[in-house]
Amino acid sequence: MTEYILRFIAGGAIVSAFAIFGDMLKPKSFSGLLGAAPSVALATLGIAVVQHGPQYAATASWTMIYGAVALACYSLAVCHLLMRFRLAALPATTIAFVVWLAVAFGLLAGFGGAA
Amino acid sequence: MLVKLSSSSLKQTRWYEYGVRFLLGGFATVFAGIVSTRFGVSAGGLFLALPAIFCASATLIESHERRAKQRTGLDGRRRGQQAAALDAAGAAMGSIGLGAFAGVFYVTVLSSVIGAFTAAIAAWAVVSVSAWWLRRKLRSTSRHSRSERAARSEGGRSSLA
């Protein structure tokens, strides 16, 4: 339980710090870079290294590359849903989550985890 | 437009909007841990690049822009969508950097943990900013050549007339 509380606080704090920094940056397209900041990764990989060692963290970071490819596809899908289909931000970001899941798990199924 | 750092946009954000992002970030990190424990580290690794707070950020940006337009008596809905789309385009560039973060961390973590974190963050920053800058340059170059072509064809038409 303590581990999950620690994860929650560390994740929430790092994500908030990146989000606040992103809010302060202009133009919008540049501050958007912070939307793909490694906030969850920093908290999770830090705990993974301490708990399970570097090999475990390395394995997690390999499949994170698939997650990053999926995030790129997700962001482009959100962009198109907003601009072409004129959806509001909440439905666009929710619907596009299907794209993230499909690409991430498709890559994992196709290429597998780290050797 | 140059990149600027300004604290004025923080005044637009309400306290609960910070709270929502903290909660979403915390839950995403806990969720990634649970997936790793239940389904293995490979599946859990995918969730390190989860767009956890993206929906909150995009909704926030959209509502801030809409509110700003509505204060001047305009609808502002389209402006809000455009601002959120710009943010999403930035995130697409940033995800290239996120991939670089993961790749550099994977290569370096077995030799030095502190070095791996430092190198991975540096890789994320350099690759993300370079991708953003390159996209901006390419867009301005294509816009410039398009307007040049239009001016040339306009000139050709007027000399024929």
mmCIF file of C-alpha atoms in Angstrom:
data_model
loop_
_atom_site.group_PDB
_atom_site.id
_atom_site.type_symbol
_atom_site.label_atom_id
_atom_site.label_comp_id
_atom_site.label_asym_id
_atom_site.label_seq_id
_atom_site.Cartn_x
_atom_site.Cartn_y
_atom_site.Cartn_z
ATOM 1 C CA MET A 1 0.000 0.000 0.000
ATOM 2 C CA THR A 2 2.859 2.379 0.918
ATOM 3 C CA GLU A 3 4.354 1.754 -2.521
ATOM 4 C CA TYR A 4 1.153 2.834 -4.267
ATOM 5 C CA ILE A 5 0.812 5.947 -2.088
ATOM 6 C CA LEU A 6 4.409 6.840 -2.952
ATOM 7 C CA ARG A 7 3.694 6.239 -6.650
ATOM 8 C CA PHE A 8 0.577 8.403 -6.469
ATOM 9 C CA ILE A 9 2.337 11.340 -4.798
ATOM 10 C CA ALA A 10 5.469 11.138 -6.969
ATOM 11 C CA GLY A 11 3.426 10.793 -10.191
ATOM 12 C CA GLY A 12 1.007 13.560 -9.277
ATOM 13 C CA ALA A 13 3.799 15.955 -8.287
ATOM 14 C CA ILE A 14 5.951 15.368 -11.400
ATOM 15 C CA VAL A 15 2.957 15.529 -13.773
ATOM 16 C CA SER A 16 1.753 18.770 -12.113
ATOM 17 C CA ALA A 17 5.235 20.331 -12.299
ATOM 18 C CA PHE A 18 5.493 19.624 -16.044
ATOM 19 C CA ALA A 19 1.904 20.835 -16.601
ATOM 20 C CA ILE A 20 2.528 24.144 -14.784
ATOM 21 C CA PHE A 21 5.753 24.675 -16.720
ATOM 22 C CA GLY A 22 3.836 23.950 -19.951
ATOM 23 C CA ASP A 23 1.147 26.504 -19.019
ATOM 24 C CA MET A 24 3.822 29.176 -18.698
ATOM 25 C CA LEU A 25 5.292 28.577 -22.151
ATOM 26 C CA LYS A 26 4.219 30.271 -25.369
ATOM 27 C CA PRO A 27 3.460 29.624 -28.256
ATOM 28 C CA LYS A 28 0.859 26.862 -27.779
ATOM 29 C CA SER A 29 2.551 24.421 -30.161
ATOM 30 C CA PHE A 30 5.752 24.693 -28.074
ATOM 31 C CA SER A 31 3.997 24.257 -24.732
ATOM 32 C CA GLY A 32 2.346 21.189 -26.274
ATOM 33 C CA LEU A 33 5.764 19.501 -26.160
ATOM 34 C CA LEU A 34 5.269 19.259 -22.401
ATOM 35 C CA GLY A 35 2.101 17.228 -23.045
ATOM 36 C CA ALA A 36 4.470 14.413 -23.997
ATOM 37 C CA ALA A 37 6.872 14.964 -21.103
ATOM 38 C CA PRO A 38 8.244 11.815 -19.443
ATOM 39 C CA SER A 39 6.428 12.610 -16.183
ATOM 40 C CA VAL A 40 4.835 9.211 -15.473
ATOM 41 C CA ALA A 41 8.041 7.541 -16.719
ATOM 42 C CA LEU A 42 10.296 9.462 -14.327
ATOM 43 C CA ALA A 43 8.274 8.444 -11.285
ATOM 44 C CA THR A 44 7.730 4.840 -12.389
ATOM 45 C CA LEU A 45 11.268 4.137 -13.639
ATOM 46 C CA GLY A 46 12.759 5.681 -10.487
ATOM 47 C CA ILE A 47 10.706 3.344 -8.279
ATOM 48 C CA ALA A 48 11.385 0.389 -10.638
ATOM 49 C CA VAL A 49 15.170 0.868 -10.375
ATOM 50 C CA VAL A 50 15.045 1.002 -6.561
ATOM 51 C CA GLN A 51 12.652 -1.962 -6.223
ATOM 52 C CA HIS A 52 13.675 -4.341 -9.000
ATOM 53 C CA GLY A 53 17.022 -3.119 -10.351
ATOM 54 C CA PRO A 54 18.212 -1.593 -13.651
ATOM 55 C CA GLN A 55 17.444 -4.651 -15.836
ATOM 56 C CA TYR A 56 13.735 -4.455 -14.965
ATOM 57 C CA ALA A 57 13.670 -0.697 -15.666
ATOM 58 C CA ALA A 58 15.432 -1.284 -19.008
ATOM 59 C CA THR A 59 12.742 -3.791 -20.044
ATOM 60 C CA ALA A 60 10.015 -1.269 -19.141
ATOM 61 C CA SER A 61 11.745 1.504 -21.089
ATOM 62 C CA TRP A 62 11.957 -0.677 -24.238
ATOM 63 C CA THR A 63 8.184 -1.059 -24.499
ATOM 64 C CA MET A 64 7.839 2.609 -23.560
ATOM 65 C CA ILE A 65 9.161 3.299 -27.091
ATOM 66 C CA TYR A 66 6.006 1.597 -28.442
ATOM 67 C CA GLY A 67 3.953 3.747 -26.089
ATOM 68 C CA ALA A 68 5.665 6.866 -27.444
ATOM 69 C CA VAL A 69 4.842 5.865 -31.051
ATOM 70 C CA ALA A 70 1.245 5.315 -29.937
ATOM 71 C CA LEU A 71 1.242 8.744 -28.271
ATOM 72 C CA ALA A 72 2.366 10.382 -31.536
ATOM 73 C CA CYS A 73 -0.519 8.657 -33.400
ATOM 74 C CA TYR A 74 -2.922 9.624 -30.596
ATOM 75 C CA SER A 75 -1.876 13.300 -30.730
ATOM 76 C CA LEU A 76 -2.301 13.419 -34.522
ATOM 77 C CA ALA A 77 -5.726 11.758 -34.206
ATOM 78 C CA VAL A 78 -6.776 14.375 -31.601
ATOM 79 C CA CYS A 79 -5.535 17.141 -33.905
ATOM 80 C CA HIS A 80 -7.624 15.806 -36.834
ATOM 81 C CA LEU A 81 -10.735 15.237 -34.700
ATOM 82 C CA LEU A 82 -10.546 18.846 -33.495
ATOM 83 C CA MET A 83 -9.757 20.491 -36.833
ATOM 84 C CA ARG A 84 -11.579 18.347 -39.406
ATOM 85 C CA PHE A 85 -14.491 16.895 -37.437
ATOM 86 C CA ARG A 86 -14.795 19.967 -35.173
ATOM 87 C CA LEU A 87 -15.268 17.913 -32.021
ATOM 88 C CA ALA A 88 -14.788 19.506 -28.605
ATOM 89 C CA ALA A 89 -11.553 18.690 -26.730
ATOM 90 C CA LEU A 90 -13.030 16.209 -24.224
ATOM 91 C CA PRO A 91 -14.752 13.866 -26.737
ATOM 92 C CA ALA A 92 -11.788 14.168 -29.161
ATOM 93 C CA THR A 93 -9.202 13.167 -26.537
ATOM 94 C CA THR A 94 -11.441 10.352 -25.252
ATOM 95 C CA ILE A 95 -12.260 8.852 -28.673
ATOM 96 C CA ALA A 96 -8.607 9.041 -29.796
ATOM 97 C CA PHE A 97 -7.617 6.888 -26.817
ATOM 98 C CA VAL A 98 -8.720 3.896 -28.929
ATOM 99 C CA VAL A 99 -5.888 4.819 -31.345
ATOM 100 C CA TRP A 100 -3.344 4.809 -28.491
ATOM 101 C CA LEU A 101 -4.485 1.388 -27.266
ATOM 102 C CA ALA A 102 -4.529 -0.116 -30.780
ATOM 103 C CA VAL A 103 -1.070 1.162 -31.758
ATOM 104 C CA ALA A 104 0.600 0.409 -28.398
ATOM 105 C CA PHE A 105 -0.711 -3.154 -28.091
ATOM 106 C CA GLY A 106 -0.338 -3.759 -31.835
ATOM 107 C CA LEU A 107 3.377 -2.905 -31.620
ATOM 108 C CA LEU A 108 3.788 -5.038 -28.491
ATOM 109 C CA ALA A 109 2.097 -7.983 -30.211
ATOM 110 C CA GLY A 110 4.131 -7.481 -33.389
ATOM 111 C CA PHE A 111 7.593 -6.840 -32.002
ATOM 112 C CA GLY A 112 7.379 -8.217 -28.452
ATOM 113 C CA GLY A 113 9.199 -6.985 -25.360
ATOM 114 C CA ALA A 114 12.930 -6.420 -24.844
ATOM 115 C CA ALA A 115 15.226 -9.399 -25.474
ATOM 116 C CA MET B 1 7.031 34.109 -32.588
ATOM 117 C CA LEU B 2 9.829 33.455 -30.113
ATOM 118 C CA VAL B 3 9.407 31.031 -27.245
ATOM 119 C CA LYS B 4 8.339 32.950 -24.139
ATOM 120 C CA LEU B 5 7.958 32.099 -20.472
ATOM 121 C CA SER B 6 5.131 33.988 -18.790
ATOM 122 C CA SER B 7 3.364 33.452 -15.482
ATOM 123 C CA SER B 8 0.251 35.408 -16.554
ATOM 124 C CA SER B 9 -1.484 32.278 -17.928
ATOM 125 C CA LEU B 10 -1.280 30.682 -14.463
ATOM 126 C CA LYS B 11 -3.791 33.262 -13.208
ATOM 127 C CA GLN B 12 -6.380 31.866 -15.635
ATOM 128 C CA THR B 13 -6.101 28.404 -14.094
ATOM 129 C CA ARG B 14 -8.468 27.632 -11.211
ATOM 130 C CA TRP B 15 -7.245 25.740 -8.135
ATOM 131 C CA TYR B 16 -9.317 22.626 -8.882
ATOM 132 C CA GLU B 17 -7.769 22.393 -12.349
ATOM 133 C CA TYR B 18 -4.359 21.868 -10.683
ATOM 134 C CA GLY B 19 -6.000 19.293 -8.437
ATOM 135 C CA VAL B 20 -7.451 17.391 -11.399
ATOM 136 C CA ARG B 21 -4.037 17.174 -13.041
ATOM 137 C CA PHE B 22 -2.400 16.002 -9.804
ATOM 138 C CA LEU B 23 -5.028 13.279 -9.395
ATOM 139 C CA LEU B 24 -4.794 12.124 -13.016
ATOM 140 C CA GLY B 25 -0.975 12.050 -12.867
ATOM 141 C CA GLY B 26 -1.054 10.113 -9.605
ATOM 142 C CA PHE B 27 -3.612 7.601 -10.861
ATOM 143 C CA ALA B 28 -1.713 7.098 -14.150
ATOM 144 C CA THR B 29 1.487 6.285 -12.228
ATOM 145 C CA VAL B 30 -0.323 3.878 -9.898
ATOM 146 C CA PHE B 31 -2.081 2.291 -12.895
ATOM 147 C CA ALA B 32 1.250 1.749 -14.715
ATOM 148 C CA GLY B 33 2.548 0.006 -11.571
ATOM 149 C CA ILE B 34 -0.536 -2.205 -11.288
ATOM 150 C CA VAL B 35 -0.309 -3.230 -14.982
ATOM 151 C CA SER B 36 3.399 -4.106 -14.527
ATOM 152 C CA THR B 37 2.605 -6.265 -11.483
ATOM 153 C CA ARG B 38 -0.406 -8.041 -13.004
ATOM 154 C CA PHE B 39 0.514 -8.374 -16.695
ATOM 155 C CA GLY B 40 4.300 -8.117 -16.725
ATOM 156 C CA VAL B 41 6.827 -5.343 -17.149
ATOM 157 C CA SER B 42 6.514 -5.236 -20.970
ATOM 158 C CA ALA B 43 2.814 -4.349 -20.818
ATOM 159 C CA GLY B 44 3.461 -1.921 -17.964
ATOM 160 C CA GLY B 45 6.158 -0.162 -19.981
ATOM 161 C CA LEU B 46 3.580 0.875 -22.590
ATOM 162 C CA PHE B 47 1.752 2.886 -19.925
ATOM 163 C CA LEU B 48 4.838 5.020 -19.222
ATOM 164 C CA ALA B 49 3.813 6.945 -22.345
ATOM 165 C CA LEU B 50 0.121 7.078 -21.460
ATOM 166 C CA PRO B 51 -1.596 10.357 -22.446
ATOM 167 C CA ALA B 52 -2.714 10.593 -18.816
ATOM 168 C CA ILE B 53 -3.363 14.280 -18.414
ATOM 169 C CA PHE B 54 -3.770 15.081 -22.097
ATOM 170 C CA CYS B 55 -7.576 15.194 -21.949
ATOM 171 C CA ALA B 56 -7.449 17.508 -18.905
ATOM 172 C CA SER B 57 -4.845 19.805 -20.493
ATOM 173 C CA ALA B 58 -6.625 19.999 -23.858
ATOM 174 C CA THR B 59 -9.991 20.687 -22.213
ATOM 175 C CA LEU B 60 -8.373 23.354 -20.043
ATOM 176 C CA ILE B 61 -6.726 25.093 -23.007
ATOM 177 C CA GLU B 62 -9.981 24.963 -24.980
ATOM 178 C CA SER B 63 -12.019 26.480 -22.136
ATOM 179 C CA HIS B 64 -9.412 29.210 -21.418
ATOM 180 C CA GLU B 65 -9.350 30.303 -25.072
ATOM 181 C CA ARG B 66 -13.160 30.142 -25.345
ATOM 182 C CA ARG B 67 -13.568 32.216 -22.182
ATOM 183 C CA ALA B 68 -11.072 34.813 -23.449
ATOM 184 C CA LYS B 69 -13.028 35.161 -26.733
ATOM 185 C CA GLN B 70 -16.393 35.228 -24.987
ATOM 186 C CA ARG B 71 -15.217 38.157 -22.870
ATOM 187 C CA THR B 72 -14.912 40.159 -26.106
ATOM 188 C CA GLY B 73 -18.442 39.127 -27.131
ATOM 189 C CA LEU B 74 -17.458 36.384 -29.612
ATOM 190 C CA ASP B 75 -18.440 32.698 -29.571
ATOM 191 C CA GLY B 76 -14.860 31.404 -29.169
ATOM 192 C CA ARG B 77 -15.697 27.739 -29.715
ATOM 193 C CA ARG B 78 -13.636 27.411 -32.894
ATOM 194 C CA ARG B 79 -10.748 29.330 -31.351
ATOM 195 C CA GLY B 80 -10.771 26.912 -28.405
ATOM 196 C CA GLN B 81 -10.634 23.901 -30.740
ATOM 197 C CA GLN B 82 -7.760 25.434 -32.700
ATOM 198 C CA ALA B 83 -5.754 26.112 -29.524
ATOM 199 C CA ALA B 84 -6.284 22.536 -28.313
ATOM 200 C CA ALA B 85 -5.282 21.217 -31.767
ATOM 201 C CA LEU B 86 -2.071 23.257 -31.642
ATOM 202 C CA ASP B 87 -1.319 21.749 -28.255
ATOM 203 C CA ALA B 88 -1.913 18.266 -29.702
ATOM 204 C CA ALA B 89 0.433 19.010 -32.624
ATOM 205 C CA GLY B 90 3.083 20.011 -30.078
ATOM 206 C CA ALA B 91 2.503 16.777 -28.160
ATOM 207 C CA ALA B 92 3.029 14.807 -31.390
ATOM 208 C CA MET B 93 6.460 16.471 -31.717
ATOM 209 C CA GLY B 94 7.117 15.847 -28.024
ATOM 210 C CA SER B 95 6.363 12.149 -28.386
ATOM 211 C CA ILE B 96 9.371 11.824 -30.732
ATOM 212 C CA GLY B 97 11.395 13.161 -27.802
ATOM 213 C CA LEU B 98 9.640 10.704 -25.477
ATOM 214 C CA GLY B 99 10.752 7.857 -27.744
ATOM 215 C CA ALA B 100 14.317 9.213 -27.560
ATOM 216 C CA PHE B 101 14.028 9.352 -23.746
ATOM 217 C CA ALA B 102 13.048 5.682 -23.625
ATOM 218 C CA GLY B 103 15.731 4.621 -26.133
ATOM 219 C CA VAL B 104 18.555 6.453 -24.344
ATOM 220 C CA PHE B 105 17.386 5.154 -20.949
ATOM 221 C CA TYR B 106 17.299 1.580 -22.289
ATOM 222 C CA VAL B 107 20.845 1.836 -23.647
ATOM 223 C CA THR B 108 22.446 3.553 -20.624
ATOM 224 C CA VAL B 109 20.635 2.313 -17.493
ATOM 225 C CA LEU B 110 22.729 -0.846 -17.100
ATOM 226 C CA SER B 111 25.957 1.168 -16.864
ATOM 227 C CA SER B 112 24.794 4.077 -14.657
ATOM 228 C CA VAL B 113 21.349 4.811 -13.221
ATOM 229 C CA ILE B 114 21.913 8.521 -12.496
ATOM 230 C CA GLY B 115 23.656 8.932 -15.861
ATOM 231 C CA ALA B 116 20.736 7.181 -17.594
ATOM 232 C CA PHE B 117 18.153 9.559 -16.120
ATOM 233 C CA THR B 118 20.292 12.616 -16.948
ATOM 234 C CA ALA B 119 21.029 11.499 -20.510
ATOM 235 C CA ALA B 120 17.407 10.464 -21.132
ATOM 236 C CA ILE B 121 15.998 13.841 -19.979
ATOM 237 C CA ALA B 122 18.596 15.662 -22.089
ATOM 238 C CA ALA B 123 17.667 13.488 -25.106
ATOM 239 C CA TRP B 124 13.956 14.213 -24.588
ATOM 240 C CA ALA B 125 14.560 17.984 -24.402
ATOM 241 C CA VAL B 126 16.944 18.160 -27.393
ATOM 242 C CA VAL B 127 14.894 15.885 -29.681
ATOM 243 C CA SER B 128 11.531 17.495 -28.786
ATOM 244 C CA VAL B 129 12.755 21.066 -29.300
ATOM 245 C CA SER B 130 14.589 20.096 -32.520
ATOM 246 C CA ALA B 131 11.468 18.390 -33.922
ATOM 247 C CA TRP B 132 9.348 21.443 -33.064
ATOM 248 C CA TRP B 133 11.910 23.839 -34.601
ATOM 249 C CA LEU B 134 12.278 21.710 -37.755
ATOM 250 C CA ARG B 135 8.506 21.522 -38.270
ATOM 251 C CA ARG B 136 8.256 25.283 -37.825
ATOM 252 C CA LYS B 137 11.069 25.896 -40.317
ATOM 253 C CA LEU B 138 9.552 23.535 -42.909
ATOM 254 C CA ARG B 139 6.123 25.136 -42.521
ATOM 255 C CA SER B 140 7.482 28.668 -42.946
ATOM 256 C CA THR B 141 9.604 27.572 -45.965
ATOM 257 C CA SER B 142 6.631 25.912 -47.699
ATOM 258 C CA ARG B 143 4.411 28.935 -46.911
ATOM 259 C CA HIS B 144 7.063 31.279 -48.312
ATOM 260 C CA SER B 145 7.526 29.288 -51.551
ATOM 261 C CA ARG B 146 3.726 29.021 -51.976
ATOM 262 C CA SER B 147 3.299 32.803 -51.697
ATOM 263 C CA GLU B 148 6.263 33.316 -54.075
ATOM 264 C CA ARG B 149 4.659 30.963 -56.640
ATOM 265 C CA ALA B 150 1.338 32.792 -56.297
ATOM 266 C CA ALA B 151 3.042 36.174 -56.811
ATOM 267 C CA ARG B 152 4.894 34.834 -59.883
ATOM 268 C CA SER B 153 1.726 33.458 -61.486
ATOM 269 C CA GLU B 154 -0.085 36.719 -60.693
ATOM 270 C CA GLY B 155 2.757 38.625 -62.419
ATOM 271 C CA GLY B 156 2.600 36.305 -65.449
ATOM 272 C CA ARG B 157 -1.137 36.816 -65.763
ATOM 273 C CA SER B 158 -0.841 40.641 -65.608
ATOM 274 C CA SER B 159 1.934 40.668 -68.278
ATOM 275 C CA LEU B 160 -0.304 38.561 -70.568
ATOM 276 C CA ALA B 161 -3.218 40.964 -70.121
#
